[in-house]
PDB file of C-alpha atoms in Angstrom:
ATOM      1  CA  UNK A   1      -4.067  -9.736  -7.588  1.00  0.00           C
ATOM      2  CA  UNK A   2      -0.898  -9.933  -6.204  1.00  0.00           C
ATOM      3  CA  UNK A   3      -0.427  -9.297  -2.343  1.00  0.00           C
ATOM      4  CA  UNK A   4       2.166  -6.101  -2.156  1.00  0.00           C
ATOM      5  CA  UNK A   5       2.849  -4.598   1.512  1.00  0.00           C
ATOM      6  CA  UNK A   6       2.968  -1.375   2.400  1.00  0.00           C
ATOM      7  CA  UNK A   7       5.772   0.996   3.305  1.00  0.00           C
ATOM      8  CA  UNK A   8       5.764  -0.094   6.954  1.00  0.00           C
ATOM      9  CA  UNK A   9       6.357  -3.882   6.509  1.00  0.00           C
ATOM     10  CA  UNK A  10       8.654  -2.939   3.634  1.00  0.00           C
ATOM     11  CA  UNK A  11      10.809  -1.006   6.153  1.00  0.00           C
ATOM     12  CA  UNK A  12      10.270  -3.349   8.974  1.00  0.00           C
ATOM     13  CA  UNK A  13      11.253  -6.168   6.484  1.00  0.00           C
ATOM     14  CA  UNK A  14      14.728  -3.633   5.696  1.00  0.00           C
ATOM     15  CA  UNK A  15      15.386  -3.358   9.530  1.00  0.00           C
ATOM     16  CA  UNK A  16      14.700   0.143   9.101  1.00  0.00           C
ATOM     17  CA  UNK A  17      12.863   2.390  11.459  1.00  0.00           C
ATOM     18  CA  UNK A  18       9.365   2.921  10.964  1.00  0.00           C
ATOM     19  CA  UNK A  19       7.031   5.651  11.529  1.00  0.00           C
ATOM     20  CA  UNK A  20       5.216   4.150  14.290  1.00  0.00           C
ATOM     21  CA  UNK A  21       8.641   3.226  15.437  1.00  0.00           C
ATOM     22  CA  UNK A  22       9.211   7.019  15.520  1.00  0.00           C
ATOM     23  CA  UNK A  23       6.996   8.505  16.559  1.00  0.00           C
ATOM     24  CA  UNK A  24       7.234   6.119  19.831  1.00  0.00           C
ATOM     25  CA  UNK A  25      11.138   7.520  20.025  1.00  0.00           C
ATOM     26  CA  UNK A  26      10.139  10.969  20.063  1.00  0.00           C
ATOM     27  CA  UNK A  27       7.908  10.101  23.074  1.00  0.00           C
ATOM     28  CA  UNK A  28      10.271   8.539  24.593  1.00  0.00           C
ATOM     29  CA  UNK A  29      12.809  11.359  23.826  1.00  0.00           C
ATOM     30  CA  UNK A  30      10.495  13.828  25.279  1.00  0.00           C
ATOM     31  CA  UNK A  31      10.168  11.727  28.180  1.00  0.00           C
ATOM     32  CA  UNK A  32      13.644  11.734  29.540  1.00  0.00           C
ATOM     33  CA  UNK A  33      13.912  15.549  28.600  1.00  0.00           C
ATOM     34  CA  UNK A  34      10.885  16.835  30.996  1.00  0.00           C
ATOM     35  CA  UNK A  35      12.737  14.042  33.812  1.00  0.00           C
ATOM     36  CA  UNK A  36      15.822  15.826  33.060  1.00  0.00           C
ATOM     37  CA  UNK A  37      14.355  18.893  34.003  1.00  0.00           C
ATOM     38  CA  UNK A  38      12.639  17.648  37.400  1.00  0.00           C
ATOM     39  CA  UNK A  39      15.681  16.255  38.178  1.00  0.00           C
ATOM     40  CA  UNK A  40      17.455  19.475  37.787  1.00  0.00           C
ATOM     41  CA  UNK A  41      14.797  21.005  39.976  1.00  0.00           C
ATOM     42  CA  UNK A  42      15.132  18.770  42.486  1.00  0.00           C
ATOM     43  CA  UNK A  43      18.969  19.095  42.599  1.00  0.00           C
ATOM     44  CA  UNK A  44      19.345  22.585  42.372  1.00  0.00           C
ATOM     45  CA  UNK A  45      15.966  23.582  44.669  1.00  0.00           C
ATOM     46  CA  UNK A  46      14.884  20.507  47.479  1.00  0.00           C
ATOM     47  CA  UNK A  47      18.171  19.053  48.264  1.00  0.00           C
ATOM     48  CA  UNK A  48      18.824  17.986  51.478  1.00  0.00           C
ATOM     49  CA  UNK A  49      21.692  17.443  53.620  1.00  0.00           C
ATOM     50  CA  UNK A  50      20.033  16.172  57.013  1.00  0.00           C
ATOM     51  CA  UNK A  51      21.066  12.933  58.526  1.00  0.00           C
ATOM     52  CA  UNK A  52      19.152  10.113  56.682  1.00  0.00           C
ATOM     53  CA  UNK A  53      18.439  12.031  53.537  1.00  0.00           C
ATOM     54  CA  UNK A  54      20.500  10.086  51.841  1.00  0.00           C
ATOM     55  CA  UNK A  55      19.045   6.775  53.216  1.00  0.00           C
ATOM     56  CA  UNK A  56      15.382   8.059  52.647  1.00  0.00           C
ATOM     57  CA  UNK A  57      15.801   9.857  48.655  1.00  0.00           C
ATOM     58  CA  UNK A  58      17.741   5.755  47.857  1.00  0.00           C
ATOM     59  CA  UNK A  59      14.612   4.105  49.155  1.00  0.00           C
ATOM     60  CA  UNK A  60      12.443   6.398  47.338  1.00  0.00           C
ATOM     61  CA  UNK A  61      14.356   5.960  44.185  1.00  0.00           C
ATOM     62  CA  UNK A  62      14.570   2.483  44.584  1.00  0.00           C
ATOM     63  CA  UNK A  63      10.446   1.963  45.382  1.00  0.00           C
ATOM     64  CA  UNK A  64       9.493   3.926  42.343  1.00  0.00           C
ATOM     65  CA  UNK A  65      11.855   1.818  40.037  1.00  0.00           C
ATOM     66  CA  UNK A  66       9.911  -0.971  41.277  1.00  0.00           C
ATOM     67  CA  UNK A  67       6.547   0.462  40.801  1.00  0.00           C
ATOM     68  CA  UNK A  68       7.320   1.372  37.393  1.00  0.00           C
ATOM     69  CA  UNK A  69       8.635  -1.508  36.551  1.00  0.00           C
ATOM     70  CA  UNK A  70       6.201  -3.914  37.956  1.00  0.00           C
ATOM     71  CA  UNK A  71       2.649  -1.676  37.783  1.00  0.00           C
ATOM     72  CA  UNK A  72       0.512  -2.366  34.782  1.00  0.00           C
ATOM     73  CA  UNK A  73       1.795  -0.552  31.636  1.00  0.00           C
ATOM     74  CA  UNK A  74      -1.084   1.315  31.351  1.00  0.00           C
ATOM     75  CA  UNK A  75      -1.296   2.684  35.529  1.00  0.00           C
ATOM     76  CA  UNK A  76      -1.180   6.111  35.128  1.00  0.00           C
ATOM     77  CA  UNK A  77       0.458   5.603  38.612  1.00  0.00           C
ATOM     78  CA  UNK A  78       3.176   5.373  36.460  1.00  0.00           C
ATOM     79  CA  UNK A  79       4.131   8.415  35.412  1.00  0.00           C
ATOM     80  CA  UNK A  80       3.614   9.775  38.778  1.00  0.00           C
ATOM     81  CA  UNK A  81       5.983   7.499  40.204  1.00  0.00           C
ATOM     82  CA  UNK A  82       8.515   8.593  37.036  1.00  0.00           C
ATOM     83  CA  UNK A  83       8.643  12.391  38.244  1.00  0.00           C
ATOM     84  CA  UNK A  84       8.768  10.865  41.941  1.00  0.00           C
ATOM     85  CA  UNK A  85      11.725   8.736  40.425  1.00  0.00           C
ATOM     86  CA  UNK A  86      13.571  11.899  38.422  1.00  0.00           C
ATOM     87  CA  UNK A  87      13.084  13.813  41.078  1.00  0.00           C
ATOM     88  CA  UNK A  88      14.540  12.171  43.929  1.00  0.00           C
ATOM     89  CA  UNK A  89      17.382  11.495  41.975  1.00  0.00           C
ATOM     90  CA  UNK A  90      17.833  14.893  41.541  1.00  0.00           C
ATOM     91  CA  UNK A  91      17.918  15.618  45.105  1.00  0.00           C
ATOM     92  CA  UNK A  92      20.655  13.033  45.623  1.00  0.00           C
ATOM     93  CA  UNK A  93      23.060  14.795  43.151  1.00  0.00           C
ATOM     94  CA  UNK A  94      22.887  17.732  46.065  1.00  0.00           C
ATOM     95  CA  UNK A  95      26.312  16.365  47.413  1.00  0.00           C
ATOM     96  CA  UNK A  96      28.199  16.377  44.619  1.00  0.00           C
ATOM     97  CA  UNK A  97      26.861  19.421  43.286  1.00  0.00           C
ATOM     98  CA  UNK A  98      28.067  20.962  46.301  1.00  0.00           C
ATOM     99  CA  UNK A  99      31.411  20.081  46.364  1.00  0.00           C
ATOM    100  CA  UNK A 100      31.251  21.221  42.951  1.00  0.00           C
ATOM    101  CA  UNK A 101      30.185  25.038  43.416  1.00  0.00           C
ATOM    102  CA  UNK A 102      32.259  25.406  46.571  1.00  0.00           C
ATOM    103  CA  UNK A 103      35.342  24.632  44.652  1.00  0.00           C
ATOM    104  CA  UNK A 104      34.377  26.196  41.336  1.00  0.00           C
ATOM    105  CA  UNK A 105      32.141  28.865  42.522  1.00  0.00           C
ATOM    106  CA  UNK A 106      31.296  30.136  38.555  1.00  0.00           C
ATOM    107  CA  UNK A 107      30.232  27.031  37.205  1.00  0.00           C
ATOM    108  CA  UNK A 108      32.096  26.628  34.332  1.00  0.00           C
ATOM    109  CA  UNK A 109      32.925  22.899  35.783  1.00  0.00           C
ATOM    110  CA  UNK A 110      29.501  21.666  36.229  1.00  0.00           C
ATOM    111  CA  UNK A 111      28.752  23.034  32.849  1.00  0.00           C
ATOM    112  CA  UNK A 112      31.394  21.245  31.407  1.00  0.00           C
ATOM    113  CA  UNK A 113      30.547  18.418  32.789  1.00  0.00           C
ATOM    114  CA  UNK A 114      27.207  18.590  31.629  1.00  0.00           C
ATOM    115  CA  UNK A 115      27.705  19.106  28.032  1.00  0.00           C
ATOM    116  CA  UNK A 116      30.366  16.988  28.158  1.00  0.00           C
ATOM    117  CA  UNK A 117      27.547  14.534  29.243  1.00  0.00           C
ATOM    118  CA  UNK A 118      24.882  15.323  26.663  1.00  0.00           C
ATOM    119  CA  UNK A 119      27.173  14.907  23.671  1.00  0.00           C
ATOM    120  CA  UNK A 120      28.506  11.392  24.941  1.00  0.00           C
ATOM    121  CA  UNK A 121      24.812  10.351  25.160  1.00  0.00           C
ATOM    122  CA  UNK A 122      23.478  11.568  22.033  1.00  0.00           C
ATOM    123  CA  UNK A 123      26.650  10.887  20.357  1.00  0.00           C
ATOM    124  CA  UNK A 124      26.404   6.955  21.578  1.00  0.00           C
ATOM    125  CA  UNK A 125      22.195   6.731  21.235  1.00  0.00           C
ATOM    126  CA  UNK A 126      22.502   8.579  17.934  1.00  0.00           C
ATOM    127  CA  UNK A 127      25.254   5.970  16.582  1.00  0.00           C
ATOM    128  CA  UNK A 128      22.393   2.829  17.692  1.00  0.00           C
ATOM    129  CA  UNK A 129      19.970   4.568  15.548  1.00  0.00           C
ATOM    130  CA  UNK A 130      21.942   4.560  12.540  1.00  0.00           C
ATOM    131  CA  UNK A 131      23.718   1.140  12.773  1.00  0.00           C
ATOM    132  CA  UNK A 132      21.666  -1.576  11.264  1.00  0.00           C
ATOM    133  CA  UNK A 133      18.711  -2.856  13.355  1.00  0.00           C
ATOM    134  CA  UNK A 134      20.159  -5.777  16.226  1.00  0.00           C
ATOM    135  CA  UNK A 135      23.834  -5.515  15.207  1.00  0.00           C
ATOM    136  CA  UNK A 136      25.060  -3.980  18.604  1.00  0.00           C
ATOM    137  CA  UNK A 137      22.222  -5.649  21.429  1.00  0.00           C
ATOM    138  CA  UNK A 138      26.253  -7.514  21.944  1.00  0.00           C
ATOM    139  CA  UNK A 139      27.122  -4.423  23.455  1.00  0.00           C
ATOM    140  CA  UNK A 140      24.878  -5.222  26.716  1.00  0.00           C
ATOM    141  CA  UNK A 141      27.074  -8.229  27.621  1.00  0.00           C
ATOM    142  CA  UNK A 142      29.901  -6.815  27.603  1.00  0.00           C
ATOM    143  CA  UNK A 143      28.644  -3.304  29.807  1.00  0.00           C
ATOM    144  CA  UNK A 144      27.028  -5.896  32.175  1.00  0.00           C
ATOM    145  CA  UNK A 145      29.663  -7.673  32.553  1.00  0.00           C
ATOM    146  CA  UNK A 146      32.018  -4.486  32.934  1.00  0.00           C
ATOM    147  CA  UNK A 147      29.487  -3.581  35.686  1.00  0.00           C
ATOM    148  CA  UNK A 148      30.143  -6.759  37.265  1.00  0.00           C
ATOM    149  CA  UNK A 149      33.648  -6.317  37.618  1.00  0.00           C
ATOM    150  CA  UNK A 150      32.945  -2.607  38.628  1.00  0.00           C
ATOM    151  CA  UNK A 151      31.210  -4.120  41.707  1.00  0.00           C
ATOM    152  CA  UNK A 152      33.956  -6.458  42.777  1.00  0.00           C
ATOM    153  CA  UNK A 153      36.846  -3.553  42.391  1.00  0.00           C
ATOM    154  CA  UNK A 154      33.955  -1.790  44.591  1.00  0.00           C
ATOM    155  CA  UNK A 155      33.577  -4.166  47.544  1.00  0.00           C
ATOM    156  CA  UNK A 156      38.120  -4.547  47.281  1.00  0.00           C
ATOM    157  CA  UNK A 157      38.460  -0.931  47.616  1.00  0.00           C
ATOM    158  CA  UNK A 158      36.252  -0.371  50.697  1.00  0.00           C
ATOM    159  CA  UNK A 159      39.275  -2.700  52.196  1.00  0.00           C
ATOM    160  CA  UNK A 160      41.822  -1.607  50.108  1.00  0.00           C
ATOM    161  CA  UNK A 161      41.289   2.713  49.722  1.00  0.00           C
ATOM    162  CA  UNK A 162      43.149   2.979  46.269  1.00  0.00           C
ATOM    163  CA  UNK A 163      42.799   6.171  44.808  1.00  0.00           C
ATOM    164  CA  UNK A 164      43.944   4.684  41.336  1.00  0.00           C
ATOM    165  CA  UNK A 165      41.341   1.804  41.212  1.00  0.00           C
ATOM    166  CA  UNK A 166      38.684   4.176  42.342  1.00  0.00           C
ATOM    167  CA  UNK A 167      40.005   6.416  39.395  1.00  0.00           C
ATOM    168  CA  UNK A 168      39.904   3.029  37.045  1.00  0.00           C
ATOM    169  CA  UNK A 169      36.596   2.291  38.682  1.00  0.00           C
ATOM    170  CA  UNK A 170      35.594   5.713  37.794  1.00  0.00           C
ATOM    171  CA  UNK A 171      36.801   5.615  33.717  1.00  0.00           C
ATOM    172  CA  UNK A 172      35.502   1.478  33.369  1.00  0.00           C
ATOM    173  CA  UNK A 173      31.767   2.750  34.704  1.00  0.00           C
ATOM    174  CA  UNK A 174      31.894   5.649  32.019  1.00  0.00           C
ATOM    175  CA  UNK A 175      32.755   2.878  29.322  1.00  0.00           C
ATOM    176  CA  UNK A 176      30.409   0.497  30.404  1.00  0.00           C
ATOM    177  CA  UNK A 177      27.118   3.319  30.945  1.00  0.00           C
ATOM    178  CA  UNK A 178      27.706   4.334  27.069  1.00  0.00           C
ATOM    179  CA  UNK A 179      27.797   0.681  26.122  1.00  0.00           C
ATOM    180  CA  UNK A 180      24.584   0.778  28.009  1.00  0.00           C
ATOM    181  CA  UNK A 181      23.516   3.850  26.657  1.00  0.00           C
ATOM    182  CA  UNK A 182      23.687   2.148  22.721  1.00  0.00           C
ATOM    183  CA  UNK A 183      22.030  -1.381  24.205  1.00  0.00           C
ATOM    184  CA  UNK A 184      19.018   0.551  25.494  1.00  0.00           C
ATOM    185  CA  UNK A 185      18.250   2.300  22.385  1.00  0.00           C
ATOM    186  CA  UNK A 186      18.433  -0.188  19.787  1.00  0.00           C
ATOM    187  CA  UNK A 187      16.618  -2.479  22.655  1.00  0.00           C
ATOM    188  CA  UNK A 188      13.934  -0.120  22.674  1.00  0.00           C
ATOM    189  CA  UNK A 189      14.035   0.091  18.868  1.00  0.00           C
ATOM    190  CA  UNK A 190      13.143  -3.897  19.044  1.00  0.00           C
ATOM    191  CA  UNK A 191      10.964  -3.582  21.871  1.00  0.00           C
ATOM    192  CA  UNK A 192       8.860  -0.916  19.993  1.00  0.00           C
ATOM    193  CA  UNK A 193       8.921  -3.164  16.597  1.00  0.00           C
ATOM    194  CA  UNK A 194       7.137  -5.860  18.654  1.00  0.00           C
ATOM    195  CA  UNK A 195       3.976  -3.843  19.567  1.00  0.00           C
ATOM    196  CA  UNK A 196       5.842  -2.931  23.142  1.00  0.00           C
ATOM    197  CA  UNK A 197       5.203   0.876  23.615  1.00  0.00           C
ATOM    198  CA  UNK A 198       6.128   1.327  26.972  1.00  0.00           C
ATOM    199  CA  UNK A 199       6.903   5.033  27.479  1.00  0.00           C
ATOM    200  CA  UNK A 200       7.897   5.386  31.225  1.00  0.00           C
ATOM    201  CA  UNK A 201       9.896   2.059  31.510  1.00  0.00           C
ATOM    202  CA  UNK A 202      12.063   2.749  28.139  1.00  0.00           C
ATOM    203  CA  UNK A 203      12.895   6.585  29.261  1.00  0.00           C
ATOM    204  CA  UNK A 204      13.791   5.143  32.735  1.00  0.00           C
ATOM    205  CA  UNK A 205      16.311   2.782  31.112  1.00  0.00           C
ATOM    206  CA  UNK A 206      17.730   6.381  28.758  1.00  0.00           C
ATOM    207  CA  UNK A 207      17.377   8.280  31.917  1.00  0.00           C
ATOM    208  CA  UNK A 208      19.631   5.820  34.408  1.00  0.00           C
ATOM    209  CA  UNK A 209      21.895   5.975  31.276  1.00  0.00           C
ATOM    210  CA  UNK A 210      22.425   9.510  31.543  1.00  0.00           C
ATOM    211  CA  UNK A 211      21.914  10.167  35.077  1.00  0.00           C
ATOM    212  CA  UNK A 212      24.874   7.269  35.360  1.00  0.00           C
ATOM    213  CA  UNK A 213      27.002   9.230  32.694  1.00  0.00           C
ATOM    214  CA  UNK A 214      26.645  12.346  34.345  1.00  0.00           C
ATOM    215  CA  UNK A 215      27.874  11.081  37.688  1.00  0.00           C
ATOM    216  CA  UNK A 216      31.157   9.549  36.702  1.00  0.00           C
ATOM    217  CA  UNK A 217      32.124  12.677  34.326  1.00  0.00           C
ATOM    218  CA  UNK A 218      30.954  15.153  37.249  1.00  0.00           C
ATOM    219  CA  UNK A 219      33.759  13.506  39.563  1.00  0.00           C
ATOM    220  CA  UNK A 220      36.234  12.575  36.642  1.00  0.00           C
ATOM    221  CA  UNK A 221      35.978  16.537  35.821  1.00  0.00           C
ATOM    222  CA  UNK A 222      36.560  17.807  39.353  1.00  0.00           C
ATOM    223  CA  UNK A 223      39.706  15.524  39.977  1.00  0.00           C
ATOM    224  CA  UNK A 224      40.996  16.340  36.915  1.00  0.00           C
ATOM    225  CA  UNK A 225      40.337  20.315  37.958  1.00  0.00           C
ATOM    226  CA  UNK A 226      42.543  19.593  41.532  1.00  0.00           C
ATOM    227  CA  UNK A 227      44.854  17.772  40.409  1.00  0.00           C
ATOM    228  CA  UNK A 228      45.820  19.958  37.338  1.00  0.00           C
ATOM    229  CA  UNK A 229      45.318  23.357  40.219  1.00  0.00           C
ATOM    230  CA  UNK A 230      47.240  20.960  42.888  1.00  0.00           C
ATOM    231  CA  UNK A 231      50.279  20.624  39.767  1.00  0.00           C
ATOM    232  CA  UNK A 232      50.801  24.072  39.613  1.00  0.00           C
ATOM    233  CA  UNK A 233      50.915  25.103  42.683  1.00  0.00           C
ATOM    234  CA  UNK A 234      53.896  22.867  42.940  1.00  0.00           C
ATOM    235  CA  UNK A 235      55.202  24.336  39.904  1.00  0.00           C
ATOM    236  CA  UNK A 236      55.579  27.626  41.747  1.00  0.00           C
ATOM    237  CA  UNK A 237      55.951  26.589  44.944  1.00  0.00           C
ATOM    238  CA  UNK A 238      59.119  25.131  43.095  1.00  0.00           C
ATOM    239  CA  UNK A 239      59.867  28.071  41.480  1.00  0.00           C
ATOM    240  CA  UNK A 240      59.762  30.469  44.295  1.00  0.00           C
ATOM    241  CA  UNK A 241      62.231  27.905  46.052  1.00  0.00           C
ATOM    242  CA  UNK A 242      64.522  28.064  43.594  1.00  0.00           C
ATOM    243  CA  UNK A 243      64.768  32.062  43.354  1.00  0.00           C
ATOM    244  CA  UNK A 244      65.393  31.893  46.754  1.00  0.00           C
ATOM    245  CA  UNK A 245      67.672  29.473  46.903  1.00  0.00           C
ATOM    246  CA  UNK A 246      69.709  31.256  44.089  1.00  0.00           C
ATOM    247  CA  UNK A 247      69.912  34.322  45.539  1.00  0.00           C
ATOM    248  CA  UNK A 248      73.339  35.772  47.266  1.00  0.00           C
ATOM    249  CA  UNK A 249      73.484  36.307  50.774  1.00  0.00           C
ATOM    250  CA  UNK A 250      76.390  39.748  51.124  1.00  0.00           C
ATOM    251  CA  UNK A 251      77.881  40.938  54.586  1.00  0.00           C
TER     252      UNK A 251
END
C-alpha cells in the first residue's frame, strides 16, 4: 500500500502554514494583545516620575527579559515575567505620553501615532505571513545592520547634538524595526514548523518590535506637529509685520 502523506505534511512540503502553526500564531497574537493591554495600564495609571524611577524600570525590564529568555520553556514564571515586562515597558512610556498630552490635551495626536503603529505592524506582519516561507529571513541581517548604525549615530550625537542626525535616527529606526517585524514573524513560523511552540518567547519578540515602532512614530508625529505649528506662527507673524509695514503714517 503506497504511503499517502497527510494534509499537514503536504502543506509543510509546499511551504504553507499548517494547522498547528496557525494555532500557535493565534496564541502568540492573543498573548501580544494581552501584553499591549498591560502596557497601556502601566503607561496610563502606574507610571512614575520620581528620581531613579527610570533606572528601576530599565532594570526590571532587563531582568524580566533575561528570565523569559533563559528560564525553562515550560516554567510558569515566564508568564509572570511576561506580564511584568509589559507593565514596566508601559510605565517607561509615561514621560513620552505626558509630553504628548501637554502639547495636545485632546489626545488626537497620540491616537494617530498609535493607529499608525498598529497599521504598520499588522501590514508588515501580514506581508511576512503571506510571503513564501523563508523568503524574507534575510531582512533580519539588514535590520540588524541598521540597528548597529543607529547605535553608532546615537553615540556620535551625544557629542554633536545635531537635530538632523536625531531625525535621521528616528526614521532609520522606524525602517529597521519594520524589518524586524517581517523577520520575527517568519522566524516564528519556522520555529513553530520545527516544533518550537514557545508562546512567551515569540510574543515578547513581537512586542519589542511593536513597542519600538510606537516610540519612534510617537516622537515623529510630535516633532512634525510642533514644526507645523512653528511654521504657522512664523507665517502669521510675517503677515502681521507686512500689514504694519504697509500702513501709511498721516500727520
